[in-house]
Amino acid sequence: MACIAVGDTIPDCTLSYADEADQILNVSVHSLAAGKQVILYGVPGAFTSTCSLKQVPGFIEKEEELKSKGISEIFLISVNDLYVMKAWAKSYPENKHVKFFSDSSATYIKTIGLELDVSDRFALLIDDLEVKVAKVESGGQFKVSSAEDMLKAL
Amino acid sequence: MAASLTISRFLLPAALSFPTTTIKLSPKSLSSRLSISPLSLNLHRRPSKPISFSTKTTQISATISVGYKLPDATLSFFDSDGELQTTTISSLTAGKKAILFAVPGAFTPTCSQKHLPGFVEKSAELKAKGVDIIACVSVNDAFVMRAWKENLGINDEVLLLSDGNGEFTKKIGCELDLSDKPVGLGVRSRRYALLAENGVVKVLNLEEGGAFTFSGAEDILKVL
């Protein structure tokens, strides 16, 4: 599967999440991202060490700054079921804007060609459905896909 | 299809008469009586072929029952130092009285948030009655199992073990295919609680799917 690249339009897909009442909600990526600047980042797994301890807190910490620079939405996807994603989201009580979505069968991740090994991650800056910045890391690195890197790119 | 035709000749018609092409492997239709079929196969010295019931390619292997020796499998968990460890069913159960119970998924609402805490609460009582090990098994990765354990404030009362690839779950024929549900759980484990002595199942409370009716800690306590 060709990896998504700068200039590509992101494909549409349905992602899901569980709300406070454990209702399953499905959203289409295009409906969330059309006409806006959004960041989509993908991590190998909920509660895994680097994701949980560094990458996610980084995006939460910078969420206001990212929003002030015109980012409307910040989405996090991972190949976990939506109950796990909900529990993971709850473990960050300070989070206000980052939306945790479940891509449990890795459908969307495969569609954008970014299947993740346990040590991969990515961050995409998307403007009106077009990829403007794509940072993909593998081999356990966490060098170019942090919130600071996305801020610099704006 | 050949396997199912063979079965229909040998099984008691009253026990199992259903059109094989229309049965789906869903919690409500999977009757506990189906667990009789593999034993019937064994009695007639048929090889225990997997039986295909569903229009999807879901297969059921022989389901565990009382008297069954638990097959070996590797499960994983994070220890208190944060190191990933593995253990096996044989090392957990050899020469011991062990309770294994399974949930369809960590963090799943209501049932799973009651099933595991119930065993944690009764762990001292169970251990006072001679139980050496109490372990919760789920088809989740070890990171998620660790997070769930921490979320519920569990120490060493109950081991939370990851059957991440569903290896053990498949071997004992307890898969629960939730792939057609929008919740994204895929293939998980049916809920159950069992007591094994030296690896042999003495008590088995196997639910239909993810129901929570008789697989709780109290149900096991009653029979100890």
PDB file of C-alpha atoms in Angstrom, chain A:
ATOM      1  CA  MET A   1       0.000   0.000   0.000  1.00  0.00           C
ATOM      2  CA  ALA A   2       1.495   3.311  -1.033  1.00  0.00           C
ATOM      3  CA  CYS A   3       2.125   5.505   1.923  1.00  0.00           C
ATOM      4  CA  ILE A   4       0.198   8.736   2.061  1.00  0.00           C
ATOM      5  CA  ALA A   5       2.310  11.725   1.119  1.00  0.00           C
ATOM      6  CA  VAL A   6       2.256  15.504   1.038  1.00  0.00           C
ATOM      7  CA  GLY A   7      -0.224  16.685  -1.583  1.00  0.00           C
ATOM      8  CA  ASP A   8      -2.478  13.635  -1.265  1.00  0.00           C
ATOM      9  CA  THR A   9      -6.093  13.948  -0.275  1.00  0.00           C
ATOM     10  CA  ILE A  10      -6.811  11.904   2.804  1.00  0.00           C
ATOM     11  CA  PRO A  11      -9.244   9.083   2.152  1.00  0.00           C
ATOM     12  CA  ASP A  12     -12.551   9.004   3.926  1.00  0.00           C
ATOM     13  CA  CYS A  13     -13.298   6.370   6.497  1.00  0.00           C
ATOM     14  CA  THR A  14     -15.479   5.838   9.496  1.00  0.00           C
ATOM     15  CA  LEU A  15     -13.793   5.923  12.855  1.00  0.00           C
ATOM     16  CA  SER A  16     -15.520   5.248  16.114  1.00  0.00           C
ATOM     17  CA  TYR A  17     -15.427   6.312  19.702  1.00  0.00           C
ATOM     18  CA  ALA A  18     -17.441   5.736  22.854  1.00  0.00           C
ATOM     19  CA  ASP A  19     -19.030   8.708  24.532  1.00  0.00           C
ATOM     20  CA  GLU A  20     -19.616   9.230  28.243  1.00  0.00           C
ATOM     21  CA  ALA A  21     -22.662   6.995  28.196  1.00  0.00           C
ATOM     22  CA  ASP A  22     -20.737   4.259  26.368  1.00  0.00           C
ATOM     23  CA  GLN A  23     -22.735   4.919  23.233  1.00  0.00           C
ATOM     24  CA  ILE A  24     -20.889   4.011  20.086  1.00  0.00           C
ATOM     25  CA  LEU A  25     -20.472   6.965  17.799  1.00  0.00           C
ATOM     26  CA  ASN A  26     -19.190   6.747  14.266  1.00  0.00           C
ATOM     27  CA  VAL A  27     -17.754   9.707  12.455  1.00  0.00           C
ATOM     28  CA  SER A  28     -16.481  10.151   8.958  1.00  0.00           C
ATOM     29  CA  VAL A  29     -12.992  11.555   8.658  1.00  0.00           C
ATOM     30  CA  HIS A  30     -14.039  13.846   5.829  1.00  0.00           C
ATOM     31  CA  SER A  31     -16.925  15.309   7.790  1.00  0.00           C
ATOM     32  CA  LEU A  32     -14.530  16.160  10.622  1.00  0.00           C
ATOM     33  CA  ALA A  33     -11.744  17.504   8.465  1.00  0.00           C
ATOM     34  CA  ALA A  34     -13.316  19.195   5.444  1.00  0.00           C
ATOM     35  CA  GLY A  35     -12.576  22.900   5.238  1.00  0.00           C
ATOM     36  CA  LYS A  36     -10.337  22.845   8.304  1.00  0.00           C
ATOM     37  CA  GLN A  37      -6.751  22.434   9.383  1.00  0.00           C
ATOM     38  CA  VAL A  38      -6.446  19.292  11.447  1.00  0.00           C
ATOM     39  CA  ILE A  39      -3.699  17.112  12.845  1.00  0.00           C
ATOM     40  CA  LEU A  40      -4.046  13.367  12.680  1.00  0.00           C
ATOM     41  CA  TYR A  41      -1.577  11.298  14.521  1.00  0.00           C
ATOM     42  CA  GLY A  42      -1.270   7.579  14.868  1.00  0.00           C
ATOM     43  CA  VAL A  43       0.309   5.503  17.549  1.00  0.00           C
ATOM     44  CA  PRO A  44       0.925   1.764  17.754  1.00  0.00           C
ATOM     45  CA  GLY A  45      -1.165   1.164  20.814  1.00  0.00           C
ATOM     46  CA  ALA A  46      -3.036   2.606  23.723  1.00  0.00           C
ATOM     47  CA  PHE A  47      -1.140   2.636  26.992  1.00  0.00           C
ATOM     48  CA  THR A  48       2.152   1.719  25.321  1.00  0.00           C
ATOM     49  CA  SER A  49       5.131   3.374  26.904  1.00  0.00           C
ATOM     50  CA  THR A  50       6.342   6.086  24.523  1.00  0.00           C
ATOM     51  CA  CYS A  51       2.858   6.972  23.353  1.00  0.00           C
ATOM     52  CA  SER A  52       1.452   7.265  26.803  1.00  0.00           C
ATOM     53  CA  LEU A  53       4.390   8.918  28.488  1.00  0.00           C
ATOM     54  CA  LYS A  54       5.636  11.280  25.820  1.00  0.00           C
ATOM     55  CA  GLN A  55       3.746  11.692  22.595  1.00  0.00           C
ATOM     56  CA  VAL A  56       0.195  12.022  23.841  1.00  0.00           C
ATOM     57  CA  PRO A  57       0.994  14.296  26.789  1.00  0.00           C
ATOM     58  CA  GLY A  58       2.972  16.449  24.343  1.00  0.00           C
ATOM     59  CA  PHE A  59      -0.036  16.956  22.109  1.00  0.00           C
ATOM     60  CA  ILE A  60      -2.267  17.693  25.056  1.00  0.00           C
ATOM     61  CA  GLU A  61       0.212  20.183  26.443  1.00  0.00           C
ATOM     62  CA  LYS A  62       0.438  21.988  23.122  1.00  0.00           C
ATOM     63  CA  GLU A  63      -3.213  21.769  22.191  1.00  0.00           C
ATOM     64  CA  GLU A  64      -4.032  25.394  22.987  1.00  0.00           C
ATOM     65  CA  GLU A  65      -0.989  26.607  21.106  1.00  0.00           C
ATOM     66  CA  LEU A  66      -1.884  24.453  18.116  1.00  0.00           C
ATOM     67  CA  LYS A  67      -5.433  25.759  18.205  1.00  0.00           C
ATOM     68  CA  SER A  68      -4.216  29.345  18.333  1.00  0.00           C
ATOM     69  CA  LYS A  69      -2.290  28.665  15.134  1.00  0.00           C
ATOM     70  CA  GLY A  70      -5.399  27.610  13.304  1.00  0.00           C
ATOM     71  CA  ILE A  71      -5.650  23.888  14.020  1.00  0.00           C
ATOM     72  CA  SER A  72      -9.325  23.092  14.453  1.00  0.00           C
ATOM     73  CA  GLU A  73      -9.061  19.456  15.476  1.00  0.00           C
ATOM     74  CA  ILE A  74      -6.461  17.058  16.781  1.00  0.00           C
ATOM     75  CA  PHE A  75      -7.237  13.384  16.211  1.00  0.00           C
ATOM     76  CA  LEU A  76      -5.409  10.460  17.654  1.00  0.00           C
ATOM     77  CA  ILE A  77      -5.987   7.025  16.169  1.00  0.00           C
ATOM     78  CA  SER A  78      -4.773   3.677  17.301  1.00  0.00           C
ATOM     79  CA  VAL A  79      -5.545   0.070  16.545  1.00  0.00           C
ATOM     80  CA  ASN A  80      -7.500  -0.570  19.700  1.00  0.00           C
ATOM     81  CA  ASP A  81     -11.202  -1.044  20.352  1.00  0.00           C
ATOM     82  CA  LEU A  82     -13.217   1.953  21.349  1.00  0.00           C
ATOM     83  CA  TYR A  83     -13.579   0.966  24.998  1.00  0.00           C
ATOM     84  CA  VAL A  84      -9.830   0.874  25.359  1.00  0.00           C
ATOM     85  CA  MET A  85      -9.533   4.229  23.566  1.00  0.00           C
ATOM     86  CA  LYS A  86     -12.123   5.719  25.850  1.00  0.00           C
ATOM     87  CA  ALA A  87     -10.291   4.466  28.944  1.00  0.00           C
ATOM     88  CA  TRP A  88      -7.031   5.785  27.552  1.00  0.00           C
ATOM     89  CA  ALA A  89      -8.545   9.187  26.847  1.00  0.00           C
ATOM     90  CA  LYS A  90      -9.887   9.311  30.401  1.00  0.00           C
ATOM     91  CA  SER A  91      -6.406   8.725  31.766  1.00  0.00           C
ATOM     92  CA  TYR A  92      -5.604  12.272  30.590  1.00  0.00           C
ATOM     93  CA  PRO A  93      -8.080  14.361  32.590  1.00  0.00           C
ATOM     94  CA  GLU A  94      -6.346  17.561  31.485  1.00  0.00           C
ATOM     95  CA  ASN A  95      -7.163  16.818  27.848  1.00  0.00           C
ATOM     96  CA  LYS A  96      -9.703  19.158  26.318  1.00  0.00           C
ATOM     97  CA  HIS A  97      -9.352  18.933  22.563  1.00  0.00           C
ATOM     98  CA  VAL A  98      -7.573  15.768  21.482  1.00  0.00           C
ATOM     99  CA  LYS A  99     -10.089  13.251  20.168  1.00  0.00           C
ATOM    100  CA  PHE A 100      -9.245   9.590  20.658  1.00  0.00           C
ATOM    101  CA  PHE A 101     -10.570   7.418  17.848  1.00  0.00           C
ATOM    102  CA  SER A 102     -10.590   3.682  17.472  1.00  0.00           C
ATOM    103  CA  ASP A 103      -9.384   2.165  14.220  1.00  0.00           C
ATOM    104  CA  SER A 104      -9.742  -1.307  15.632  1.00  0.00           C
ATOM    105  CA  SER A 105      -9.296  -3.299  12.420  1.00  0.00           C
ATOM    106  CA  ALA A 106      -6.571  -0.919  11.221  1.00  0.00           C
ATOM    107  CA  THR A 107      -8.811  -0.111   8.254  1.00  0.00           C
ATOM    108  CA  TYR A 108      -7.941   3.552   8.079  1.00  0.00           C
ATOM    109  CA  ILE A 109      -4.300   3.052   8.900  1.00  0.00           C
ATOM    110  CA  LYS A 110      -4.014   0.528   6.066  1.00  0.00           C
ATOM    111  CA  THR A 111      -5.898   2.832   3.682  1.00  0.00           C
ATOM    112  CA  ILE A 112      -3.344   5.570   4.234  1.00  0.00           C
ATOM    113  CA  GLY A 113      -0.516   3.053   4.003  1.00  0.00           C
ATOM    114  CA  LEU A 114       0.757   3.637   7.494  1.00  0.00           C
ATOM    115  CA  GLU A 115       0.461   0.249   9.129  1.00  0.00           C
ATOM    116  CA  LEU A 116       2.349   0.511  12.327  1.00  0.00           C
ATOM    117  CA  ASP A 117       4.680  -1.931  13.883  1.00  0.00           C
ATOM    118  CA  VAL A 118       4.806  -1.751  17.606  1.00  0.00           C
ATOM    119  CA  SER A 119       7.420   0.983  17.429  1.00  0.00           C
ATOM    120  CA  ASP A 120       6.083   3.191  14.638  1.00  0.00           C
ATOM    121  CA  ARG A 121       4.105   6.404  14.792  1.00  0.00           C
ATOM    122  CA  PHE A 122       3.039   9.210  12.492  1.00  0.00           C
ATOM    123  CA  ALA A 123       1.694  12.738  12.512  1.00  0.00           C
ATOM    124  CA  LEU A 124      -0.096  14.398   9.593  1.00  0.00           C
ATOM    125  CA  LEU A 125      -1.064  18.016   9.150  1.00  0.00           C
ATOM    126  CA  ILE A 126      -4.090  18.155   6.924  1.00  0.00           C
ATOM    127  CA  ASP A 127      -5.614  21.282   5.422  1.00  0.00           C
ATOM    128  CA  ASP A 128      -9.069  20.877   3.893  1.00  0.00           C
ATOM    129  CA  LEU A 129      -8.428  17.177   3.360  1.00  0.00           C
ATOM    130  CA  GLU A 130      -5.026  17.705   1.725  1.00  0.00           C
ATOM    131  CA  VAL A 131      -1.903  16.442   3.457  1.00  0.00           C
ATOM    132  CA  LYS A 132       0.476  19.350   4.000  1.00  0.00           C
ATOM    133  CA  VAL A 133       2.984  17.730   6.343  1.00  0.00           C
ATOM    134  CA  ALA A 134       3.631  14.047   6.894  1.00  0.00           C
ATOM    135  CA  LYS A 135       5.964  12.815   9.581  1.00  0.00           C
ATOM    136  CA  VAL A 136       6.400   9.099   9.821  1.00  0.00           C
ATOM    137  CA  GLU A 137       8.699   7.378  12.247  1.00  0.00           C
ATOM    138  CA  SER A 138       9.696   3.810  12.731  1.00  0.00           C
ATOM    139  CA  GLY A 139      12.005   1.727  14.808  1.00  0.00           C
ATOM    140  CA  GLY A 140      10.894   3.199  18.084  1.00  0.00           C
ATOM    141  CA  GLN A 141      11.995   6.690  17.207  1.00  0.00           C
ATOM    142  CA  PHE A 142      10.224   9.716  18.531  1.00  0.00           C
ATOM    143  CA  LYS A 143      12.063  12.505  16.793  1.00  0.00           C
ATOM    144  CA  VAL A 144       9.898  14.152  14.198  1.00  0.00           C
ATOM    145  CA  SER A 145       6.300  13.423  15.091  1.00  0.00           C
ATOM    146  CA  SER A 146       5.843  15.351  18.289  1.00  0.00           C
ATOM    147  CA  ALA A 147       3.638  18.375  18.909  1.00  0.00           C
ATOM    148  CA  GLU A 148       6.663  20.678  18.741  1.00  0.00           C
ATOM    149  CA  ASP A 149       7.534  19.360  15.314  1.00  0.00           C
ATOM    150  CA  MET A 150       4.013  20.055  14.105  1.00  0.00           C
ATOM    151  CA  LEU A 151       4.100  23.540  15.624  1.00  0.00           C
ATOM    152  CA  LYS A 152       7.318  24.298  13.766  1.00  0.00           C
ATOM    153  CA  ALA A 153       5.689  23.208  10.541  1.00  0.00           C
ATOM    154  CA  LEU A 154       2.827  25.648  10.901  1.00  0.00           C
TER     155      LEU A 154
END
